[in-house]
mmCIF file with all atom_site columns, C-alpha atoms in Angstrom:
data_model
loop_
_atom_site.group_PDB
_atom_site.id
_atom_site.type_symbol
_atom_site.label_atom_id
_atom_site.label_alt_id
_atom_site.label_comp_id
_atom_site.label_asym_id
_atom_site.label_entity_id
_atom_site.label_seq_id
_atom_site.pdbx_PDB_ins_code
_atom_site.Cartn_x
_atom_site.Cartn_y
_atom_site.Cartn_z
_atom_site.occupancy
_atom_site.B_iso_or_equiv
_atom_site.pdbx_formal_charge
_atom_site.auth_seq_id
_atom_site.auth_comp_id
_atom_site.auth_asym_id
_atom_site.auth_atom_id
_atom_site.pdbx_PDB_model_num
ATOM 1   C CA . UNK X 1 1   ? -66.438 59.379  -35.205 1.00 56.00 ? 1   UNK X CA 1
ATOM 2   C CA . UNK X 1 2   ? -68.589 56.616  -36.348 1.00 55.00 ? 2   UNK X CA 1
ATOM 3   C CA . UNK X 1 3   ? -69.064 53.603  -33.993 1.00 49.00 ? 3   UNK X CA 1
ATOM 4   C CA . UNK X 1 4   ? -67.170 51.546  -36.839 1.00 52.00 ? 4   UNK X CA 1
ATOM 5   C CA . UNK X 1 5   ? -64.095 53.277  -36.322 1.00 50.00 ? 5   UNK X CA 1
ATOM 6   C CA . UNK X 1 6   ? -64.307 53.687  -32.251 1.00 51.00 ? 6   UNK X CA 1
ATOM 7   C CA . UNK X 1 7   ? -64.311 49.755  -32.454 1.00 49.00 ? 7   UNK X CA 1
ATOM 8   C CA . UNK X 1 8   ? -61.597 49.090  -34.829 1.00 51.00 ? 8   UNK X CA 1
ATOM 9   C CA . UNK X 1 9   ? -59.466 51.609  -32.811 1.00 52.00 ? 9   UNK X CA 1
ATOM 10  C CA . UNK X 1 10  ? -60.507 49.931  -30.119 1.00 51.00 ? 10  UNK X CA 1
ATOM 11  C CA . UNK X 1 11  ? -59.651 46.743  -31.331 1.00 52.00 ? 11  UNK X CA 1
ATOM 12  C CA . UNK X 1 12  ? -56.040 47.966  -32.560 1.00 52.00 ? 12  UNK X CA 1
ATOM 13  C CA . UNK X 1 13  ? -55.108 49.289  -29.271 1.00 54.00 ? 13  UNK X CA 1
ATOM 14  C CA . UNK X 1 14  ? -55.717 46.512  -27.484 1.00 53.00 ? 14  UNK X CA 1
ATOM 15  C CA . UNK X 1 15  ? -53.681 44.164  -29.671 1.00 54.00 ? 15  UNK X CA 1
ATOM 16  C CA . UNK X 1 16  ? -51.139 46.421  -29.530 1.00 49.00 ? 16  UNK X CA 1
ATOM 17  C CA . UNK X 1 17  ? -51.235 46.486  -25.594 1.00 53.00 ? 17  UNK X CA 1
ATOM 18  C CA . UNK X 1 18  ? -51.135 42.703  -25.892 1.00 51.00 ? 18  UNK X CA 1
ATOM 19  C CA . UNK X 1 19  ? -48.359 42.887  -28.560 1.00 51.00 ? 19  UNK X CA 1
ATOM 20  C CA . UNK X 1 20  ? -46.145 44.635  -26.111 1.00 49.00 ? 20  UNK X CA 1
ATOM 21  C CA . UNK X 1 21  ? -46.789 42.431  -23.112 1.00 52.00 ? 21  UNK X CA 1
ATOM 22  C CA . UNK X 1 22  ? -46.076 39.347  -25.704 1.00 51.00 ? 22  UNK X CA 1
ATOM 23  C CA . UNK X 1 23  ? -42.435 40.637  -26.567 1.00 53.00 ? 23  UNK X CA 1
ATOM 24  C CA . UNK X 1 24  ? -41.909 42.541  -23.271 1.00 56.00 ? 24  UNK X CA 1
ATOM 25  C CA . UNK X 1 25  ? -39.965 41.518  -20.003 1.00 60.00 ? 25  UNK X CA 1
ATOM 26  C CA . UNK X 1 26  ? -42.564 39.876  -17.643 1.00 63.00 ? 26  UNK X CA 1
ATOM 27  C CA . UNK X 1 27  ? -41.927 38.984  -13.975 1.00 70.00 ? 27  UNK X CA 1
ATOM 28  C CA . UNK X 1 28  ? -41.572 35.797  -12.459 1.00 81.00 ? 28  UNK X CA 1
ATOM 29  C CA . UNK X 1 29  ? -40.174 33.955  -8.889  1.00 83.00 ? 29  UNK X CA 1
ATOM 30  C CA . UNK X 1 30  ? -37.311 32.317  -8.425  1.00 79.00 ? 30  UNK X CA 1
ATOM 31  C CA . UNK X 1 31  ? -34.931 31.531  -5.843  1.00 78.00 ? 31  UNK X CA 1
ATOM 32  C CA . UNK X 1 32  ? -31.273 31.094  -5.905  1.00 76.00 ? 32  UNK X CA 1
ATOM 33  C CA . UNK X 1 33  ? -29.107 28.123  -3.758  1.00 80.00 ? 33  UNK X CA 1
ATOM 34  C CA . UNK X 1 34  ? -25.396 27.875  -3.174  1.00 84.00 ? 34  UNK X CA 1
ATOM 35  C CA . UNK X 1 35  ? -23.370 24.620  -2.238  1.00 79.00 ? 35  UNK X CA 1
ATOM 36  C CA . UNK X 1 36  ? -19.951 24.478  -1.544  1.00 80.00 ? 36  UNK X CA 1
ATOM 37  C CA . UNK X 1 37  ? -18.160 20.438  -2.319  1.00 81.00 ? 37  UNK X CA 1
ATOM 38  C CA . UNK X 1 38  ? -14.798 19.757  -1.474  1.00 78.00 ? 38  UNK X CA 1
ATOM 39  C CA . UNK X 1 39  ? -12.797 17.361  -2.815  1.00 79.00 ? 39  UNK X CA 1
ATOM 40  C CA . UNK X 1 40  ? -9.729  16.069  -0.451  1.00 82.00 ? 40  UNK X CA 1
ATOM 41  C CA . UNK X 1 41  ? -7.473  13.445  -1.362  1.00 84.00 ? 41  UNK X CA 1
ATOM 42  C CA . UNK X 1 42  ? -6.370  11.411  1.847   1.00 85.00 ? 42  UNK X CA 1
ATOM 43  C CA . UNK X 1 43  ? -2.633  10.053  2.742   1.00 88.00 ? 43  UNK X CA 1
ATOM 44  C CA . UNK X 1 44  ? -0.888  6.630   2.257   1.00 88.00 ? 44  UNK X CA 1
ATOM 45  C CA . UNK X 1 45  ? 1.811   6.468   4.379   1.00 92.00 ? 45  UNK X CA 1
ATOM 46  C CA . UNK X 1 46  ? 3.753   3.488   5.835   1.00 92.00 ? 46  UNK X CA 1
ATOM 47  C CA . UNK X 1 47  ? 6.689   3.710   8.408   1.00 92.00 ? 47  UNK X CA 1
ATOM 48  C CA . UNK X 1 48  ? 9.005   0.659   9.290   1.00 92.00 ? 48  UNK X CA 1
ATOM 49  C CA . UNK X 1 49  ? 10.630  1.092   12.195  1.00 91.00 ? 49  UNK X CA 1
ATOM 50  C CA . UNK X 1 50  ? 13.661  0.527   12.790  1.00 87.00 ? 50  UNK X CA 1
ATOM 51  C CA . UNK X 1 51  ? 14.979  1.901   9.780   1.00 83.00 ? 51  UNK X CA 1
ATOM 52  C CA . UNK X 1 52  ? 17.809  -1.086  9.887   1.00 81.00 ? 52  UNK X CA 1
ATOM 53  C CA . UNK X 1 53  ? 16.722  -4.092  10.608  1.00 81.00 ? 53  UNK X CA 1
ATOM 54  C CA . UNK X 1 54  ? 20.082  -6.175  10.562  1.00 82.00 ? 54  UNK X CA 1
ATOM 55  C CA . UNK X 1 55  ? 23.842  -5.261  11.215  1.00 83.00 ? 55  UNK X CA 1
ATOM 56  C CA . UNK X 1 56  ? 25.296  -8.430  12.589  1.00 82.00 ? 56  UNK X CA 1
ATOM 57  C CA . UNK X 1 57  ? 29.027  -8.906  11.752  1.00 85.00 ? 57  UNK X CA 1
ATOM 58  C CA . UNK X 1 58  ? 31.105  -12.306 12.774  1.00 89.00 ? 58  UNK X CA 1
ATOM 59  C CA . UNK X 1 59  ? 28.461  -15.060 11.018  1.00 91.00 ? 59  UNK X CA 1
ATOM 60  C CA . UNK X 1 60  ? 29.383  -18.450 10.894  1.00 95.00 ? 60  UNK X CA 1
ATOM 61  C CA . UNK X 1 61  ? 27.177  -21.882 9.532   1.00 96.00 ? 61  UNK X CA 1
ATOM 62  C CA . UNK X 1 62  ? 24.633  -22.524 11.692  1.00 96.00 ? 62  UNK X CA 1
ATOM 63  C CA . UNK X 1 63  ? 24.053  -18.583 13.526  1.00 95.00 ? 63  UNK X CA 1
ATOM 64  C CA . UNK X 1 64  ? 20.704  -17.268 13.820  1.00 95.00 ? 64  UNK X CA 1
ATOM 65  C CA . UNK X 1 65  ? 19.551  -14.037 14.432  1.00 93.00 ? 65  UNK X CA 1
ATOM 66  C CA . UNK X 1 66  ? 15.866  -12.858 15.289  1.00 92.00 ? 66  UNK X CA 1
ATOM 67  C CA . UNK X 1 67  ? 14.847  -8.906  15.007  1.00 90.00 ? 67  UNK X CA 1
ATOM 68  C CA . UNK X 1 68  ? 11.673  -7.300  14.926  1.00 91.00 ? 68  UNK X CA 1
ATOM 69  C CA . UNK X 1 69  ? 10.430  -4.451  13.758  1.00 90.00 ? 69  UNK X CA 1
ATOM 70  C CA . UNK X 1 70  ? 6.711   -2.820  13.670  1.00 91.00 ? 70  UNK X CA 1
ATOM 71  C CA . UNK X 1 71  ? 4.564   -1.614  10.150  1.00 91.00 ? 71  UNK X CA 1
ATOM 72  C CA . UNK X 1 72  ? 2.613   1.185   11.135  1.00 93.00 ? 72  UNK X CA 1
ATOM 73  C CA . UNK X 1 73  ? -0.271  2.969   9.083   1.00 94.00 ? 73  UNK X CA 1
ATOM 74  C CA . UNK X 1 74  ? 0.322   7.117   9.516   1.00 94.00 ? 74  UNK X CA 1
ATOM 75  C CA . UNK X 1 75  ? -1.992  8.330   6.909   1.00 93.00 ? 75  UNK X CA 1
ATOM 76  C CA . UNK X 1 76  ? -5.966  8.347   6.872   1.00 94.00 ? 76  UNK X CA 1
ATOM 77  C CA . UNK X 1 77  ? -6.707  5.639   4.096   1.00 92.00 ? 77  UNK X CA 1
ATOM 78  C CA . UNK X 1 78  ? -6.475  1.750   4.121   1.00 92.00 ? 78  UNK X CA 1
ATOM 79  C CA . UNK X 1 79  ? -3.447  0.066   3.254   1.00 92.00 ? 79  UNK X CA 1
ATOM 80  C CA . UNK X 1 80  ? -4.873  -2.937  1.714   1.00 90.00 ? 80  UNK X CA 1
ATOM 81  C CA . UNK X 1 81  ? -1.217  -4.986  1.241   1.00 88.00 ? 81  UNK X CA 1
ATOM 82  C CA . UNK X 1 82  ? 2.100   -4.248  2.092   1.00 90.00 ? 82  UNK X CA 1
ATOM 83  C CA . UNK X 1 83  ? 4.321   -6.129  -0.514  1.00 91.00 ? 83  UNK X CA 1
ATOM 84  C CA . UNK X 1 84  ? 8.092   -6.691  0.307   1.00 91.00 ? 84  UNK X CA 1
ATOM 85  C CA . UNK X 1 85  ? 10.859  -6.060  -2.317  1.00 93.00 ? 85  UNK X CA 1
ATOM 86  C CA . UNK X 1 86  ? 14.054  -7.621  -1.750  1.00 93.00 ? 86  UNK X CA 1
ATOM 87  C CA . UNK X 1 87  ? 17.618  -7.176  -3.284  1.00 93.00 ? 87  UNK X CA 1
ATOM 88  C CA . UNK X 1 88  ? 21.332  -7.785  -1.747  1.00 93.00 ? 88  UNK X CA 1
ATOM 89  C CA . UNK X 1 89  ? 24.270  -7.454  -3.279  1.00 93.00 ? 89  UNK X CA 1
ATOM 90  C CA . UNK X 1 90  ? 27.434  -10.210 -2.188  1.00 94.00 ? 90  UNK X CA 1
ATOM 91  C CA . UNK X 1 91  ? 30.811  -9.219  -1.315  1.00 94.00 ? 91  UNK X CA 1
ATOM 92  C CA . UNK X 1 92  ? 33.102  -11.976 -2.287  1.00 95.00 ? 92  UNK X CA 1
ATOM 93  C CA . UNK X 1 93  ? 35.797  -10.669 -0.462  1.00 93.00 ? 93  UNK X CA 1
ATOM 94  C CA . UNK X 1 94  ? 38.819  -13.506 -2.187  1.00 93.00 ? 94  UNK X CA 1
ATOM 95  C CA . UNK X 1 95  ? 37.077  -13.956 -5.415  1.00 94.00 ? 95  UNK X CA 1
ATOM 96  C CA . UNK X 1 96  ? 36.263  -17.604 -5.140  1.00 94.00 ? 96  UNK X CA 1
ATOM 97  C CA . UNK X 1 97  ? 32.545  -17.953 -4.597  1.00 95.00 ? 97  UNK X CA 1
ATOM 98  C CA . UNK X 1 98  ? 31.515  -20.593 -6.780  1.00 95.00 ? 98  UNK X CA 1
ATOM 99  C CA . UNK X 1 99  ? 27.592  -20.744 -4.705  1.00 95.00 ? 99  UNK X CA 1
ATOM 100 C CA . UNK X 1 100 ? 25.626  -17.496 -4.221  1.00 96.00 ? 100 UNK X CA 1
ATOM 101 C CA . UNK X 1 101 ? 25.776  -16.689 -0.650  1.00 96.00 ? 101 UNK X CA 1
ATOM 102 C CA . UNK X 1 102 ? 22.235  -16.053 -0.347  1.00 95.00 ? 102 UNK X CA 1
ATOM 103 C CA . UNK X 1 103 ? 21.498  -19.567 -0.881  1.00 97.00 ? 103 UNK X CA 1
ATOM 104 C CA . UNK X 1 104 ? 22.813  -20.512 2.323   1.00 96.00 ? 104 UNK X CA 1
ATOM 105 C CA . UNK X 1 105 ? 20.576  -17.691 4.265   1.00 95.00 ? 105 UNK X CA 1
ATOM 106 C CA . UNK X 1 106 ? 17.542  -18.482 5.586   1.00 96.00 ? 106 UNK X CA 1
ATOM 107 C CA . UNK X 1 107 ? 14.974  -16.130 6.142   1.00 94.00 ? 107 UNK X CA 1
ATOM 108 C CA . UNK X 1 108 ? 11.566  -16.956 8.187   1.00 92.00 ? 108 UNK X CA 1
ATOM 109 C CA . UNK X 1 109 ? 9.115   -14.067 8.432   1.00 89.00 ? 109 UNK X CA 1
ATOM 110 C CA . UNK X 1 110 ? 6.618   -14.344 11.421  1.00 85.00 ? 110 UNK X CA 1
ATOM 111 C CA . UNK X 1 111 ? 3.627   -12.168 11.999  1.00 80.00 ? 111 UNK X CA 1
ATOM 112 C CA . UNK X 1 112 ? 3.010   -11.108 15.786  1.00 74.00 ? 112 UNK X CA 1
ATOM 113 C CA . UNK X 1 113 ? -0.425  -10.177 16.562  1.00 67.00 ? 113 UNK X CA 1
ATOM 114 C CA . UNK X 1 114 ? -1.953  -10.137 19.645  1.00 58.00 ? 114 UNK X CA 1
ATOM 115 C CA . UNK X 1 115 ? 1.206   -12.058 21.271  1.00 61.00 ? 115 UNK X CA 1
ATOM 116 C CA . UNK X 1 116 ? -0.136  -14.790 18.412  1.00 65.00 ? 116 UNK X CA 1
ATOM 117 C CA . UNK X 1 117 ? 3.475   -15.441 15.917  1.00 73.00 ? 117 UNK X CA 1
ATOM 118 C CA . UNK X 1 118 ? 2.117   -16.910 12.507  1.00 76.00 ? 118 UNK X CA 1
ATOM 119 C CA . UNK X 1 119 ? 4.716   -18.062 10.205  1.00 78.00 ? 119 UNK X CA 1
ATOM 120 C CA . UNK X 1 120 ? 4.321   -16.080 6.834   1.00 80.00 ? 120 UNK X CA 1
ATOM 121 C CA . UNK X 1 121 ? 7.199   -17.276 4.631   1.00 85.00 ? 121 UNK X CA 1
ATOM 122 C CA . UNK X 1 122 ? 10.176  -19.170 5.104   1.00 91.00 ? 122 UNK X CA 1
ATOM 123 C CA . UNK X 1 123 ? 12.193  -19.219 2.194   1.00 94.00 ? 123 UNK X CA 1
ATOM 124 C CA . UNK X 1 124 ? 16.138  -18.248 1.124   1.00 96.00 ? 124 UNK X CA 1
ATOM 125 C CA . UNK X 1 125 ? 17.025  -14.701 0.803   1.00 94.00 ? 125 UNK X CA 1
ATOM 126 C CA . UNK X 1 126 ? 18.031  -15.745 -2.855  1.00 96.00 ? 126 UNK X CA 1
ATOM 127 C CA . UNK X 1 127 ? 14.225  -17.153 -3.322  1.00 96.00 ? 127 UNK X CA 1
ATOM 128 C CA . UNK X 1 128 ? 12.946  -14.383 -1.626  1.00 95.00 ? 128 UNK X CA 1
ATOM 129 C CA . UNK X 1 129 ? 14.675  -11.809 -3.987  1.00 96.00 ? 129 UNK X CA 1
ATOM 130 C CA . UNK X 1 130 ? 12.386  -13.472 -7.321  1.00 96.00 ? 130 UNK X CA 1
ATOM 131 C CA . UNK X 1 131 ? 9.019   -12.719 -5.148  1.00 93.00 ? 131 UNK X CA 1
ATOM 132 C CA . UNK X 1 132 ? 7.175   -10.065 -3.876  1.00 91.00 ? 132 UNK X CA 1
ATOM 133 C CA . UNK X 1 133 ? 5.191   -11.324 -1.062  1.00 88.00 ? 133 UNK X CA 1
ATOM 134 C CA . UNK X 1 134 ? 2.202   -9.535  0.997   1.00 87.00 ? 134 UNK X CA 1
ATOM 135 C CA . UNK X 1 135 ? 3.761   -9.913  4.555   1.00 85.00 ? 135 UNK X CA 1
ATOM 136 C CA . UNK X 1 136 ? 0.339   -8.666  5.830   1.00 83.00 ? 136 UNK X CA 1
ATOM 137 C CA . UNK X 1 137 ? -1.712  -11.878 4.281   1.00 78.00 ? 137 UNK X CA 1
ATOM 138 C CA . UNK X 1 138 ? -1.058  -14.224 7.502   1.00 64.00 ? 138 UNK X CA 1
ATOM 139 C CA . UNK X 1 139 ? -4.234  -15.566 8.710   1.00 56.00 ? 139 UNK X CA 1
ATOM 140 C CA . UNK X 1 140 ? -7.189  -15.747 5.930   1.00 53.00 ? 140 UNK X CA 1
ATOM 141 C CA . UNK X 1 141 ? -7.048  -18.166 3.289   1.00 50.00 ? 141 UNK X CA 1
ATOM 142 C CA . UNK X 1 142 ? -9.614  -18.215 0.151   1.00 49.00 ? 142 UNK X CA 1
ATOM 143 C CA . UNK X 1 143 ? -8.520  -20.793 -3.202  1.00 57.00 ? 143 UNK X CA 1
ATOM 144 C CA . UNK X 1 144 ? -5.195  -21.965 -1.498  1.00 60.00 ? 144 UNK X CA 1
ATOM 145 C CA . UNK X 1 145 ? -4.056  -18.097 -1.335  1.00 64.00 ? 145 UNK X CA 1
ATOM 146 C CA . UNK X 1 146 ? -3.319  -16.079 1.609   1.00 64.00 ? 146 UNK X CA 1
ATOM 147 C CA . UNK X 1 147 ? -6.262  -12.763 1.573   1.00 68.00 ? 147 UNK X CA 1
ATOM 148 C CA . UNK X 1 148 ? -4.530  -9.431  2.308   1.00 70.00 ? 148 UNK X CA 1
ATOM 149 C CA . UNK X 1 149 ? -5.666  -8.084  6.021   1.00 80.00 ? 149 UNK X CA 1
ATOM 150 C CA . UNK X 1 150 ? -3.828  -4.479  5.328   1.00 86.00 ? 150 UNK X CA 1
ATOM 151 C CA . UNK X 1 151 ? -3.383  -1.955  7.610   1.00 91.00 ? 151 UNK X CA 1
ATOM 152 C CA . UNK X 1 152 ? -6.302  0.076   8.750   1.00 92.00 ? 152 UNK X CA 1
ATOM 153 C CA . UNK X 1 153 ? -5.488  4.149   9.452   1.00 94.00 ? 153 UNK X CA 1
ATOM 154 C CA . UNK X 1 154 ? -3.447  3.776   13.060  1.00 94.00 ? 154 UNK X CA 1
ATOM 155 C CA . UNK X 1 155 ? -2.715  0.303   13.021  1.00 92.00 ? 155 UNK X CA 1
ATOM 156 C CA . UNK X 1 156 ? 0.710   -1.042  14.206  1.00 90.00 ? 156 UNK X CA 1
ATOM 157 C CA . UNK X 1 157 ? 1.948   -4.844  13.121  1.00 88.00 ? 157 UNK X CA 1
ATOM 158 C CA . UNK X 1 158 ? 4.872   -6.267  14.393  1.00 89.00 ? 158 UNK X CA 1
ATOM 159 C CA . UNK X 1 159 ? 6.972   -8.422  12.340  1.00 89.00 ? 159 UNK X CA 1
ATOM 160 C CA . UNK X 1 160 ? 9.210   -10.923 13.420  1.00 90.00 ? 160 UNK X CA 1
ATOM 161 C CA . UNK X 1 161 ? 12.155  -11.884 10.862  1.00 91.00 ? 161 UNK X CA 1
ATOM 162 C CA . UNK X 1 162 ? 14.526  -14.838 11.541  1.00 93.00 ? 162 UNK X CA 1
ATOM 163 C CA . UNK X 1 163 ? 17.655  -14.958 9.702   1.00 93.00 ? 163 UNK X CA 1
ATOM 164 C CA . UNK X 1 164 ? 19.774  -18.647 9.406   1.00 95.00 ? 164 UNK X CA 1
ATOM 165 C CA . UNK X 1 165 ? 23.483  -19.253 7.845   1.00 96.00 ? 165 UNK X CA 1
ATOM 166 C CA . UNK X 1 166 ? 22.453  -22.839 7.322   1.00 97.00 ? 166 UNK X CA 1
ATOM 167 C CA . UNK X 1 167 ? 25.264  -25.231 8.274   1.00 96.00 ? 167 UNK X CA 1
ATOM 168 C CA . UNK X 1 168 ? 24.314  -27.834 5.347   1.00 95.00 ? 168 UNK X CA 1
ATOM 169 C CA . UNK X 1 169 ? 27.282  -29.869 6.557   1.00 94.00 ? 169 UNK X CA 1
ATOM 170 C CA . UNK X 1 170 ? 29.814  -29.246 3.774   1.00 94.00 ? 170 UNK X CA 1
ATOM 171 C CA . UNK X 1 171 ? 32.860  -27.107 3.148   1.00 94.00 ? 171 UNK X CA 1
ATOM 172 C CA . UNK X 1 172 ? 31.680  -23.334 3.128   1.00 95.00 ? 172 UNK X CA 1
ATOM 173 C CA . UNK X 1 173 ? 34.600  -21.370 3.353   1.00 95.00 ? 173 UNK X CA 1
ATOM 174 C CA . UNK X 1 174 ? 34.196  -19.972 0.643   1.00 95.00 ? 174 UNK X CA 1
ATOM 175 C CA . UNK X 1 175 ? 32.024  -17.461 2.212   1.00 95.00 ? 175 UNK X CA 1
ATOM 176 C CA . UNK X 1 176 ? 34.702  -16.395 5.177   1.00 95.00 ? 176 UNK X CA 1
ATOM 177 C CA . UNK X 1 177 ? 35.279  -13.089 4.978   1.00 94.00 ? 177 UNK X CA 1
ATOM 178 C CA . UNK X 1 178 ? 32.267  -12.359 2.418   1.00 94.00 ? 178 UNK X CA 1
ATOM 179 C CA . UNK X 1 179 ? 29.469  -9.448  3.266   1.00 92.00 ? 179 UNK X CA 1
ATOM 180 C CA . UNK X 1 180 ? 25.932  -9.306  2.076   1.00 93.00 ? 180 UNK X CA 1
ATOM 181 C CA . UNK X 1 181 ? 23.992  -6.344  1.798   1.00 91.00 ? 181 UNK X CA 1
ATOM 182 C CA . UNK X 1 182 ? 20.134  -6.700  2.224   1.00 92.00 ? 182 UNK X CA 1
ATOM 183 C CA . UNK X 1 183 ? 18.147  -4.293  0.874   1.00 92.00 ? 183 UNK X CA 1
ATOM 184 C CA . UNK X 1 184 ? 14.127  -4.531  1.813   1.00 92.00 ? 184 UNK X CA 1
ATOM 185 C CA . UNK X 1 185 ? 11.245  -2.282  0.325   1.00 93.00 ? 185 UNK X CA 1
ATOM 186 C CA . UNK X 1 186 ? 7.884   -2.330  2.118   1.00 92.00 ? 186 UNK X CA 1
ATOM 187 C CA . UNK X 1 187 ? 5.364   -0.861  -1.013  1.00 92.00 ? 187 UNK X CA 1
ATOM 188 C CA . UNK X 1 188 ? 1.803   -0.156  0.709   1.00 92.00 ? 188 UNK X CA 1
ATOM 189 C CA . UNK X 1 189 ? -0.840  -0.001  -2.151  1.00 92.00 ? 189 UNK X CA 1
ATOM 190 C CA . UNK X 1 190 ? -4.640  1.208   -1.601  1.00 90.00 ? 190 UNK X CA 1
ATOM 191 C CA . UNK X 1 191 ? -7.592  -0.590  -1.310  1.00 83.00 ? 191 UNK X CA 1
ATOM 192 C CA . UNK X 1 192 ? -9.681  -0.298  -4.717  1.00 82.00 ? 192 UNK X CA 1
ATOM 193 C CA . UNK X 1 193 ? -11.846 3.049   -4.981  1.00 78.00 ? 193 UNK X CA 1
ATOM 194 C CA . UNK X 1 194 ? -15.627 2.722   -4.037  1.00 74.00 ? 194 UNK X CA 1
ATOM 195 C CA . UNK X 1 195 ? -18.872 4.508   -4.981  1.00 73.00 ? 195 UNK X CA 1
ATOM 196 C CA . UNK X 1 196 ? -19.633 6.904   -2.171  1.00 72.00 ? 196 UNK X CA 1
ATOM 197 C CA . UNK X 1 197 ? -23.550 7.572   -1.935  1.00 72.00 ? 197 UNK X CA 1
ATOM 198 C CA . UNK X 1 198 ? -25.697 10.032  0.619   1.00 60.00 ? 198 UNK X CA 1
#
């Protein structure tokens, strides 16, 4: 074999060694990590207590009645507000109501804290059926408006409610006999969401 064709062979076994290590499987390092994330939602959850706040029978002009009652915070998250819904429904038990007789009910909401009463509303029960106010906003005031303080996970607020049949000093009789059933609804609503970093 001439030294012509030893080289050439040569030469074409060697590119085809590096032909097949081109298109052939090759080794390399690597190294392979697991993490496990959980997601878990946490709990809103308000509790009034009692459950009925008022059962008086036997008003007349001029009665007041004070109860209390505590808001407490059972779940794990913030309660940022707790807004009050109100609704009653009147009895007119002869018919002849020509006033509503939630006009003549007075309702003054105080906030106890520390042995500290703050006055949050006073208002009529008829009034305070048209709002829906934060009965947690008592002490912080930013623009004229009252800043929800909330309810932090654990925390227990007691509430203070005075109720008045004002005597306005005229003929109310047409309210003897009458009933009114107060309905309240305490809505807690979260604080907004946040970015959580680290």
């Amino acid at each position: 074999m001439s030294f012509s064709k030893k080289v050439s062979k040569g030469i074409l076994t060697a590119a085809l060694g590096f032909s097949l290590m081109g298109g052939g499987t090759y080794a390399y390092f690597s190294d392979t990590v697991e993490v496990n994330n959980t997601f878990a939602a946490g709990t809103l959850d308000l509790s009034v207590n009692p459950e009925t706040i008022v059962n008086v029978t036997n008003l007349k002009p001029g009665d007041e009645i004070s109860r209390e009652f505590t808001l407490t915070n059972n779940g794990t998250l913030d309660i940022h507000r707790v807004l009050l819904n109100t609704s009653y429904e009147v009895n007119d038990a002869l018919g002849d109501n020509t006033d509503d007789f939630a006009d003549h009910i007075k309702v003054t909401i105080l906030y106890n804290q520390n042995n500290a009463t703050v006055q949050v509303m006073e208002t009529t029960l008829s009034e305070l059926s048209k709002i829906t106010p934060d009965i947690t906003a008592v002490d912080t005031f930013v623009g004229g408006e009252k800043v929800p303080n909330g309810l932090k996970p654990g925390d227990i607020n007691k509430v203070i409610v005075l109720f008045e049949f004002v005597d306005n000093g005229e003929d109310q009789n047409q309210f003897q006999g009458d009933a009114l059933q107060l309905k309240w609804q305490f809505v807690a609503e979260q604080t907004e969401g946040q970015l959580n970093e680290g």
